[in-house]
GROMACS .gro file of C-alpha atoms in nm:
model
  228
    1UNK     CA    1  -0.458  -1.797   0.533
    2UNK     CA    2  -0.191  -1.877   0.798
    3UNK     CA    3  -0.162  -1.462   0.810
    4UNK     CA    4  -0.498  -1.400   0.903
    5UNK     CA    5  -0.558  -1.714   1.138
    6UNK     CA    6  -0.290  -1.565   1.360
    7UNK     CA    7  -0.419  -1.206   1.326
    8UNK     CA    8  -0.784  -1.354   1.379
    9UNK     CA    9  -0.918  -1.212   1.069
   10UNK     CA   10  -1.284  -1.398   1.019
   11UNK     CA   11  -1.174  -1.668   0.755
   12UNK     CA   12  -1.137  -2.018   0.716
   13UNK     CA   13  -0.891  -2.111   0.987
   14UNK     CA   14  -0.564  -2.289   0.867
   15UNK     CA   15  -0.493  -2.550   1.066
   16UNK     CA   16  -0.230  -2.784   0.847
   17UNK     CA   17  -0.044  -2.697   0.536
   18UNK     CA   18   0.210  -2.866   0.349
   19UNK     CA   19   0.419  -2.942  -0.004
   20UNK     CA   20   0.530  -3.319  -0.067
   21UNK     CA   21   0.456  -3.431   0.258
   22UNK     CA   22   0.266  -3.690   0.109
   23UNK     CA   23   0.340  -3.704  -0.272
   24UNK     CA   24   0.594  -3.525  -0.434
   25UNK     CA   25   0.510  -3.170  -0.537
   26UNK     CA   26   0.153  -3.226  -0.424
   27UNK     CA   27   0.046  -2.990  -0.199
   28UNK     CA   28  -0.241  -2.994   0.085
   29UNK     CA   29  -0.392  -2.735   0.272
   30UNK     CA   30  -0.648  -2.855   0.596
   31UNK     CA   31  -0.890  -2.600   0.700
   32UNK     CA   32  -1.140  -2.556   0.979
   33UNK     CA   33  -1.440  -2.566   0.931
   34UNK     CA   34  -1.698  -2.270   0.918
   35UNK     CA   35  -2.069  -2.292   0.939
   36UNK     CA   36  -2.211  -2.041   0.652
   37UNK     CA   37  -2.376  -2.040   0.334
   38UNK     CA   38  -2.164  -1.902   0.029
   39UNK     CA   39  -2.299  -1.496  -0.009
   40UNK     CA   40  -2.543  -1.514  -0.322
   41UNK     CA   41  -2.467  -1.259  -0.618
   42UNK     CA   42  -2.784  -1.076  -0.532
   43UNK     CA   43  -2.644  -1.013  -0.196
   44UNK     CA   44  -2.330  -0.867  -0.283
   45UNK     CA   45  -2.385  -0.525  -0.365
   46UNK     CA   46  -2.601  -0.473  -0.044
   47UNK     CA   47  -2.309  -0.599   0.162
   48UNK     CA   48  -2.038  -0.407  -0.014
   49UNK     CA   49  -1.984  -0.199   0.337
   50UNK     CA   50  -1.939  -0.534   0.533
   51UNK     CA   51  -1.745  -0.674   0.268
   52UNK     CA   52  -1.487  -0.382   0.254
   53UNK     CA   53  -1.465  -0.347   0.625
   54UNK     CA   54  -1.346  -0.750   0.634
   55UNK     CA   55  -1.107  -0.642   0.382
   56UNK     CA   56  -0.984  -0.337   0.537
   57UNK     CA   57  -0.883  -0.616   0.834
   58UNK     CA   58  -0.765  -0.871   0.640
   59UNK     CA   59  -0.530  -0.580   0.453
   60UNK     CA   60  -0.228  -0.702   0.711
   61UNK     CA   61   0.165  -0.689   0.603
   62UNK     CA   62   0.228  -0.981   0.353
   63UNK     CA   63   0.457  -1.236   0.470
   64UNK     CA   64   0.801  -1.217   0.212
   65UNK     CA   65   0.675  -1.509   0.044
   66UNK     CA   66   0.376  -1.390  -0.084
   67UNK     CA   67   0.365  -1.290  -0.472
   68UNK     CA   68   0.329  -0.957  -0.556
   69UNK     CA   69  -0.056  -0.849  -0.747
   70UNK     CA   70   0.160  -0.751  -1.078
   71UNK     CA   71   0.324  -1.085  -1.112
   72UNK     CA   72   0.025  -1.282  -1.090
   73UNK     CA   73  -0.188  -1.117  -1.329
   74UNK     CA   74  -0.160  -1.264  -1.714
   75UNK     CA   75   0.186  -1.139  -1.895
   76UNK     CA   76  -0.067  -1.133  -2.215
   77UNK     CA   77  -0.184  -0.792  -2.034
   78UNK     CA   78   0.147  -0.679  -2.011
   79UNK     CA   79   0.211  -0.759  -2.372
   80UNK     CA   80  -0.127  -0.598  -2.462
   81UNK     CA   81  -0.045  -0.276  -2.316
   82UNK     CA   82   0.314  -0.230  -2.478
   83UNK     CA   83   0.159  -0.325  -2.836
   84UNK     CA   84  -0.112  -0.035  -2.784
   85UNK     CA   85   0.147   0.178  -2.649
   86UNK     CA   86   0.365   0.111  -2.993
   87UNK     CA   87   0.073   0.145  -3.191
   88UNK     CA   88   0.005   0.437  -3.065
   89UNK     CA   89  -0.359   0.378  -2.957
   90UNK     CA   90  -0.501   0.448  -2.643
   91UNK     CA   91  -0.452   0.203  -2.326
   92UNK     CA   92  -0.598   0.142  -2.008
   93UNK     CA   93  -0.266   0.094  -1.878
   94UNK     CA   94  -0.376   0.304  -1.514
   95UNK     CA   95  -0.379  -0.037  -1.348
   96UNK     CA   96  -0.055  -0.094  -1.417
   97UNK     CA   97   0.078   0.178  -1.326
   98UNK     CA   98  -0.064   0.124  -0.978
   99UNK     CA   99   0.046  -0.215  -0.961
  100UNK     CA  100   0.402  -0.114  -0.996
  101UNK     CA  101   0.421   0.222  -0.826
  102UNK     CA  102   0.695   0.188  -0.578
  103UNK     CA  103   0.534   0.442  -0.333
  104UNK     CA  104   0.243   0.255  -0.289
  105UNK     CA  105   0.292  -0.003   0.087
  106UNK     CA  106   0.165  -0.339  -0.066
  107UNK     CA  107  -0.049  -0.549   0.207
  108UNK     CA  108  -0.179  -0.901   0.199
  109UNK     CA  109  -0.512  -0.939  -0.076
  110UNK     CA  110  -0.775  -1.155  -0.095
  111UNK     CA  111  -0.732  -1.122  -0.468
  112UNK     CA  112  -1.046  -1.300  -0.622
  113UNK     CA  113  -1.335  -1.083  -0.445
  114UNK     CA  114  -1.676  -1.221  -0.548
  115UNK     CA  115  -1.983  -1.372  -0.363
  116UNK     CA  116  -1.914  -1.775  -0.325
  117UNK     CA  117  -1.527  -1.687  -0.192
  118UNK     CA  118  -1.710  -1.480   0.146
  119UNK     CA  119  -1.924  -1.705   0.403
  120UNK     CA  120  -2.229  -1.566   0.553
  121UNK     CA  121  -2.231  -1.734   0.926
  122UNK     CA  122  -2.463  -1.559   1.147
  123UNK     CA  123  -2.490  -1.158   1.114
  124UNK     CA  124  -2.080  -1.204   1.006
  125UNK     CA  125  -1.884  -1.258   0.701
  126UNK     CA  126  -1.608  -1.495   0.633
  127UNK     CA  127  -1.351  -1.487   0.390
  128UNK     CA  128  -1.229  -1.777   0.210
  129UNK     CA  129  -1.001  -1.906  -0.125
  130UNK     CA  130  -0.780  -1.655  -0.152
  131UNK     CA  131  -0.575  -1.599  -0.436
  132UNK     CA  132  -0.261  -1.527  -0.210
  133UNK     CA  133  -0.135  -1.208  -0.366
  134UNK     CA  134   0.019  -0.879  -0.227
  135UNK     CA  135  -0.057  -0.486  -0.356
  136UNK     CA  136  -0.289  -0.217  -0.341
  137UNK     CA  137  -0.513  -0.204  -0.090
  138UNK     CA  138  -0.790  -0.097  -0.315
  139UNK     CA  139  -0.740  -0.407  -0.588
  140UNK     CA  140  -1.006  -0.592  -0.363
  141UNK     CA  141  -1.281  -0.307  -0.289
  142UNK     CA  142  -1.272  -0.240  -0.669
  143UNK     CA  143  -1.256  -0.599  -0.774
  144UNK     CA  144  -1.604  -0.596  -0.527
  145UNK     CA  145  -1.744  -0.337  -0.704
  146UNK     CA  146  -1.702  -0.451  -1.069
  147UNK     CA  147  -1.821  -0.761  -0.951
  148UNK     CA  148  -2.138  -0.691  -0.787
  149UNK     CA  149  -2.214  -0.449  -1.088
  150UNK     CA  150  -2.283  -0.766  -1.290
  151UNK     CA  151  -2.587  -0.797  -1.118
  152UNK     CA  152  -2.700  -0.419  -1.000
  153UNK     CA  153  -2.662  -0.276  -1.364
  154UNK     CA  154  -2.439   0.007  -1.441
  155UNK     CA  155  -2.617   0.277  -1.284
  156UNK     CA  156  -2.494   0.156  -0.942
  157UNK     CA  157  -2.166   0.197  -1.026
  158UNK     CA  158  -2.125   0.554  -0.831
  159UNK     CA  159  -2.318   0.484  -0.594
  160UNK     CA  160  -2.137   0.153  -0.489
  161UNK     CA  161  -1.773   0.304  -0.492
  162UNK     CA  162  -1.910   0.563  -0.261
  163UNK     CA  163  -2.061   0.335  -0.039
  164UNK     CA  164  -1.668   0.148  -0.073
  165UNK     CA  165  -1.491   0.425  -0.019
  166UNK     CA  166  -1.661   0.507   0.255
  167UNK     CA  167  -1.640   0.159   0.430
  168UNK     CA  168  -1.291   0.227   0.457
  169UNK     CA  169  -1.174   0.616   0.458
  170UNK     CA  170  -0.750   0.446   0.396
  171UNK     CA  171  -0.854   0.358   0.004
  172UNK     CA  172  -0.728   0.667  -0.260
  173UNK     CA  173  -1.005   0.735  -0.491
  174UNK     CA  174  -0.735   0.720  -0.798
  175UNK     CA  175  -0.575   0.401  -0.715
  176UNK     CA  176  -0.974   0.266  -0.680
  177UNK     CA  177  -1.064   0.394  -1.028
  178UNK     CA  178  -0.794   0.232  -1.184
  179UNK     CA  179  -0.792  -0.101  -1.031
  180UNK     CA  180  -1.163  -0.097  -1.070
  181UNK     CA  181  -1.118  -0.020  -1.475
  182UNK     CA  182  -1.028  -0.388  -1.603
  183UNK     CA  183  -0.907  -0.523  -1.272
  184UNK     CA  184  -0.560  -0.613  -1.473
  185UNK     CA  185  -0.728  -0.898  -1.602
  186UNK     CA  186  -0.679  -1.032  -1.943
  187UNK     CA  187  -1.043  -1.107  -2.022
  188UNK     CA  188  -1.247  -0.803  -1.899
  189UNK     CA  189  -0.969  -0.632  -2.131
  190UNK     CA  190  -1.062  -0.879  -2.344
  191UNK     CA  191  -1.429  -0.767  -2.338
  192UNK     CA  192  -1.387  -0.437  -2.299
  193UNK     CA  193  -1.251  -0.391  -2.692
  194UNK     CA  194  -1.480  -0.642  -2.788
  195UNK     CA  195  -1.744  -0.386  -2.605
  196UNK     CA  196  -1.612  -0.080  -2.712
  197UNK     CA  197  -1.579  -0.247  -3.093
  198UNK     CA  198  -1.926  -0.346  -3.111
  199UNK     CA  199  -2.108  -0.010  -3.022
  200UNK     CA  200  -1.871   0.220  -3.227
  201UNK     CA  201  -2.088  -0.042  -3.508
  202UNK     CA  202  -2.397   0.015  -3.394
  203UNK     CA  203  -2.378   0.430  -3.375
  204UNK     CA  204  -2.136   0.454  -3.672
  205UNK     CA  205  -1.850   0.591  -3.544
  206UNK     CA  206  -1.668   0.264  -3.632
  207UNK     CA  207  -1.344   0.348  -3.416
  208UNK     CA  208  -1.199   0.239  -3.078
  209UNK     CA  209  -1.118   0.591  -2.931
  210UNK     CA  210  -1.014   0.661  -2.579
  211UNK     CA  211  -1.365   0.807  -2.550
  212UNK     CA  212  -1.503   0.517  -2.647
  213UNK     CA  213  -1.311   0.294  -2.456
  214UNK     CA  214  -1.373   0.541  -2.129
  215UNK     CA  215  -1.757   0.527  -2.157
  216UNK     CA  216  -1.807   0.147  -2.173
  217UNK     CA  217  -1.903  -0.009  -1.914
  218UNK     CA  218  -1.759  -0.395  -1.903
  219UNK     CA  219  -1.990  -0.669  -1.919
  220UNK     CA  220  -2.192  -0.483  -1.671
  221UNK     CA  221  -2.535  -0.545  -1.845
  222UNK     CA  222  -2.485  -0.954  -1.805
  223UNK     CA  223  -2.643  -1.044  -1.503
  224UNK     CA  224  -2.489  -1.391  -1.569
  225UNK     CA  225  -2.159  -1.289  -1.622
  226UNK     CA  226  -1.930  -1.352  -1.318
  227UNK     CA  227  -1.580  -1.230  -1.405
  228UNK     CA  228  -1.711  -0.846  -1.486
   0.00000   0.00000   0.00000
């Protein structure tokens, strides 16, 4: 937040921030305030070029104290992936790989991209509640994405990364795809094995394959789901 105050990214303006200052290990964080309405569900998908544009500005060098994307997510992901990998079944490991490829220049994220964490105010957007987190500058446009196909159905989900991708000509199509997979988050994992399990049943293949796994679409079909 302090980042993108100074760099006048459209946010929630820090103006006070402390730890202990007035109970131990307690920490407080005093923002301005910013006239807006929290951008409904419905709305996201139709604002996914706006929404990646404020990204693309608020994608600024993180400060050395930030914490890296791959450290933040669960460890049970981590584990997850290593277990498959010893198994020897397939695993959507891409996003890791992306996470932790040296080559890639991390910037600062927003790191929990969904509707109530942007403020409408006037024809603009502002972001706020950031997760805090460093990496791949296509971890938020993807998160967006995933997101907003919660509510569009699956058959926007071309469509929409085209439109992101677009919105800002800097993200790498391959690095997109594979943070838009699970999002290297434990529970759309989670779901999509669950997913995957539950329609090899109903068409009687009655096996997880790579295929499988591949072709489902996670938790897209819930319109009241909000972590897809």
């Amino acid at each position: 937040m302090a980042t993108w105050t100074v760099h006048r990214v459209p946010c929630a303006p820090l103006l006070d921030h402390g730890v202990g200052t007035h109970a131990p290990d307690v920490t407080h964080l005093l923002l301005g305030k910013v006239p807006g309405t929290a951008l409904p569900h419905t709305e996201m998908a139709p604002a996914t070029t706006q929404v990646v544009r404020l990204f693309q500005q608020a994608h600024l060098k993180p400060p050395a104290e930030v914490e890296p994307l791959h450290g933040f997510l669960s460890p049970r992901l981590h584990e997850a992936v290593q277990i498959w990998c010893e198994s020897g079944l397939p695993s959507p490991d891409g996003a890791l790989r992306v996470l932790t490829d040296p080559d890639i220049e991390p910037v600062l994220l927003h790191g929990d991209a969904v509707g109530f964490n942007l403020l409408r105010s006037g024809d603009g957007l502002a972001l706020i509640d950031p997760a805090g987190v460093c990496g791949p500058a296509e971890f938020d446009a993807a998160r967006w994405v995933a997101r907003s196909l919660a509510v569009t159905g699956p058959g926007s989900l071309d469509g929409l990364t085209e439109v992101a991708l677009s919105a800002d000509p800097l993200l790498q199509r391959p690095r997109f795809d594979a943070c838009e997979r699970t999002g290297g988050y434990m529970d759309t994992l989670d779901q999509l094995i669950c997913q995957t399990a539950q329609q090899s049943i109903e068409d009687g293949t009655e096996a997880i394959t790579e295929e499988g796994l591949n072709d489902m679409l996670v938790g897209r079909q819930d319109s009241e789901d909000d972590w897809a």
